[in-house]
Short mmCIF file of C-alpha atoms in Angstrom, two decimals:
data_model
loop_
_atom_site.label_atom_id
_atom_site.label_comp_id
_atom_site.label_asym_id
_atom_site.label_seq_id
_atom_site.Cartn_x
_atom_site.Cartn_y
_atom_site.Cartn_z
CA MET B 1 83.54 84.84 87.85
CA GLU B 2 80.41 84.39 91.18
CA ALA B 3 76.71 83.76 90.42
CA SER B 4 76.37 87.07 92.80
CA ALA B 5 78.00 89.47 89.90
CA LEU B 6 77.62 93.14 89.67
CA SER B 7 76.69 95.18 87.25
CA VAL B 8 78.39 98.78 87.27
CA GLY B 9 75.16 100.22 88.16
CA ALA B 10 74.27 97.18 91.40
CA LEU B 11 78.05 98.43 92.50
CA ALA B 12 77.47 102.05 92.35
CA ASP B 13 74.13 101.51 94.41
CA ALA B 14 76.46 99.30 97.12
CA THR B 15 79.06 102.12 97.23
CA GLY B 16 77.61 105.60 97.06
CA VAL B 17 79.97 106.05 93.58
CA SER B 18 79.12 107.24 90.35
CA THR B 19 79.21 104.81 87.42
CA ARG B 20 81.36 107.46 85.80
CA SER B 21 83.39 107.25 88.74
CA LEU B 22 83.77 103.40 88.58
CA ARG B 23 84.62 103.60 84.84
CA TYR B 24 87.22 106.32 85.78
CA TYR B 25 88.70 103.39 88.59
CA GLU B 26 88.81 100.77 85.73
CA GLU B 27 90.44 103.21 83.17
CA GLN B 28 93.38 103.86 86.04
CA GLY B 29 93.89 100.32 86.33
CA LEU B 30 92.62 99.97 89.50
CA LEU B 31 89.55 98.17 89.65
CA VAL B 32 88.99 95.14 87.28
CA PRO B 33 85.54 93.58 86.47
CA ASP B 34 84.92 90.60 84.32
CA ARG B 35 82.74 91.03 81.33
CA ASN B 36 80.25 88.73 80.68
CA SER B 37 78.98 87.37 77.33
CA ALA B 38 77.27 90.37 75.92
CA GLY B 39 80.62 92.76 77.06
CA HIS B 40 78.61 94.05 80.31
CA ARG B 41 81.02 94.55 83.29
CA ARG B 42 80.12 92.19 85.95
CA TYR B 43 82.19 92.48 89.38
CA SER B 44 82.62 90.60 92.47
CA SER B 45 81.30 91.40 95.67
CA ARG B 46 85.27 91.89 96.61
CA SER B 47 85.11 94.86 94.54
CA VAL B 48 82.49 96.54 96.99
CA ASP B 49 84.97 96.75 99.37
CA CYS B 50 87.66 97.71 96.56
CA VAL B 51 85.68 100.26 95.62
CA ARG B 52 85.32 101.54 99.73
CA PHE B 53 89.11 101.98 99.90
CA ILE B 54 89.69 103.48 96.87
CA GLN B 55 87.16 106.16 98.12
CA SER B 56 89.20 105.94 101.30
CA LEU B 57 92.59 106.39 99.91
CA TYR B 58 90.95 109.66 97.42
CA ALA B 59 89.99 111.06 100.53
CA ALA B 60 92.93 110.71 102.69
CA GLY B 61 94.44 112.96 99.29
CA ILE B 62 96.42 109.74 97.78
CA PRO B 63 96.39 111.22 94.02
CA SER B 64 95.81 108.21 91.55
CA THR B 65 99.33 107.40 90.46
CA LEU B 66 99.96 106.29 94.12
CA ILE B 67 96.62 104.40 94.36
CA ARG B 68 97.65 102.42 91.13
CA GLU B 69 100.95 101.62 92.80
CA ILE B 70 99.20 100.39 96.04
CA ALA B 71 96.17 98.23 94.19
CA ARG B 72 99.40 96.78 92.21
CA ASP B 73 100.93 96.18 95.44
CA TRP B 74 97.97 94.58 96.91
CA ASP B 75 98.33 90.98 96.34
CA ARG B 76 102.03 90.74 95.91
CA PRO B 77 104.16 89.21 98.61
CA GLY B 78 105.45 92.08 100.62
CA GLY B 79 102.92 94.37 99.07
CA MET B 80 101.46 95.46 102.69
CA ALA B 81 104.91 96.56 103.54
CA ARG B 82 105.57 98.64 100.83
CA ILE B 83 101.68 100.23 100.89
CA GLU B 84 102.38 101.08 104.27
CA VAL B 85 105.71 103.06 103.09
CA VAL B 86 103.44 105.06 100.75
CA LEU B 87 100.95 105.54 103.52
CA ALA B 88 103.55 106.68 106.02
CA ALA B 89 104.83 109.26 103.59
CA ARG B 90 101.70 110.26 102.47
CA HIS B 91 100.78 111.05 106.49
CA ALA B 92 104.71 113.01 106.86
CA GLU B 93 103.64 114.91 103.61
CA LEU B 94 100.24 115.64 105.55
CA LEU B 95 101.48 116.55 108.71
CA ALA B 96 104.06 119.04 107.17
CA GLY B 97 101.53 121.01 105.29
CA ILE B 98 99.29 121.60 107.85
CA SER B 99 102.41 122.97 109.99
CA ALA B 100 103.32 125.21 107.10
CA GLN B 101 99.52 126.31 106.77
CA GLN B 102 100.20 126.82 110.69
CA ALA B 103 103.10 128.86 110.20
CA ALA B 104 100.95 131.08 107.78
CA VAL B 105 97.84 131.20 110.33
CA SER B 106 100.40 132.28 112.83
CA HIS B 107 101.87 135.00 110.36
CA LEU B 108 98.90 136.36 109.37
CA LYS B 109 97.47 136.68 113.09
CA GLU B 110 100.25 139.32 113.90
CA THR B 111 99.89 141.44 110.57
CA MET B 112 96.67 142.01 111.38
CA SER B 113 97.02 142.74 114.80
CA ILE B 114 99.71 145.41 113.64
CA VAL B 115 97.17 146.33 111.22
CA ARG B 116 94.46 147.02 114.06
CA ALA B 117 97.05 148.91 116.34
CA ARG B 118 97.36 151.27 113.09
CA ARG B 119 93.66 151.64 113.28
CA ASP B 120 93.45 151.36 116.54
CA ALA B 121 95.83 154.81 116.53
CA GLY B 122 93.83 156.70 114.24
CA GLU B 123 96.40 156.12 111.60
CA SER B 124 95.02 156.33 107.97
CA ALA B 125 95.70 153.99 105.11
CA PRO B 126 98.15 155.80 102.04
CA THR B 127 95.71 157.13 99.01
CA LYS B 128 98.41 155.51 96.88
CA GLY B 129 100.36 152.11 97.74
CA LEU B 130 102.18 151.46 100.54
CA HIS B 131 104.74 153.38 101.95
CA PHE B 132 106.14 152.21 104.52
CA THR B 133 108.64 154.52 106.98
CA PRO B 134 110.76 152.85 109.53
CA ALA B 135 109.39 153.08 113.15
#
């Protein structure tokens, strides 16, 4: 362990992440601190970059299960290629979700146009439930 080891509070201050989040990362196996003779957590200066990367993954919508896979592969031979595959798959999922949301927005706009046209034509809403009549 390096002489400039950080306490959990110092790491929290350096990264802007709560101590509770840091402990959660430890519970999830994402961050592994050393312990001093008193049993207190001690983090290396590399932990700052690690926490920032974890935060970046969470901000990108990567769930902790996938972050664990990424952490596991990080220092392994061929790990970067596997990580790239995981991130590319997540990217594709997000793009598909965006497409679905865009389609929903388009349908909603069409529905709003129908309602607006009925309102502008002076048609009132039925008093009990919807009663559709063929056009």
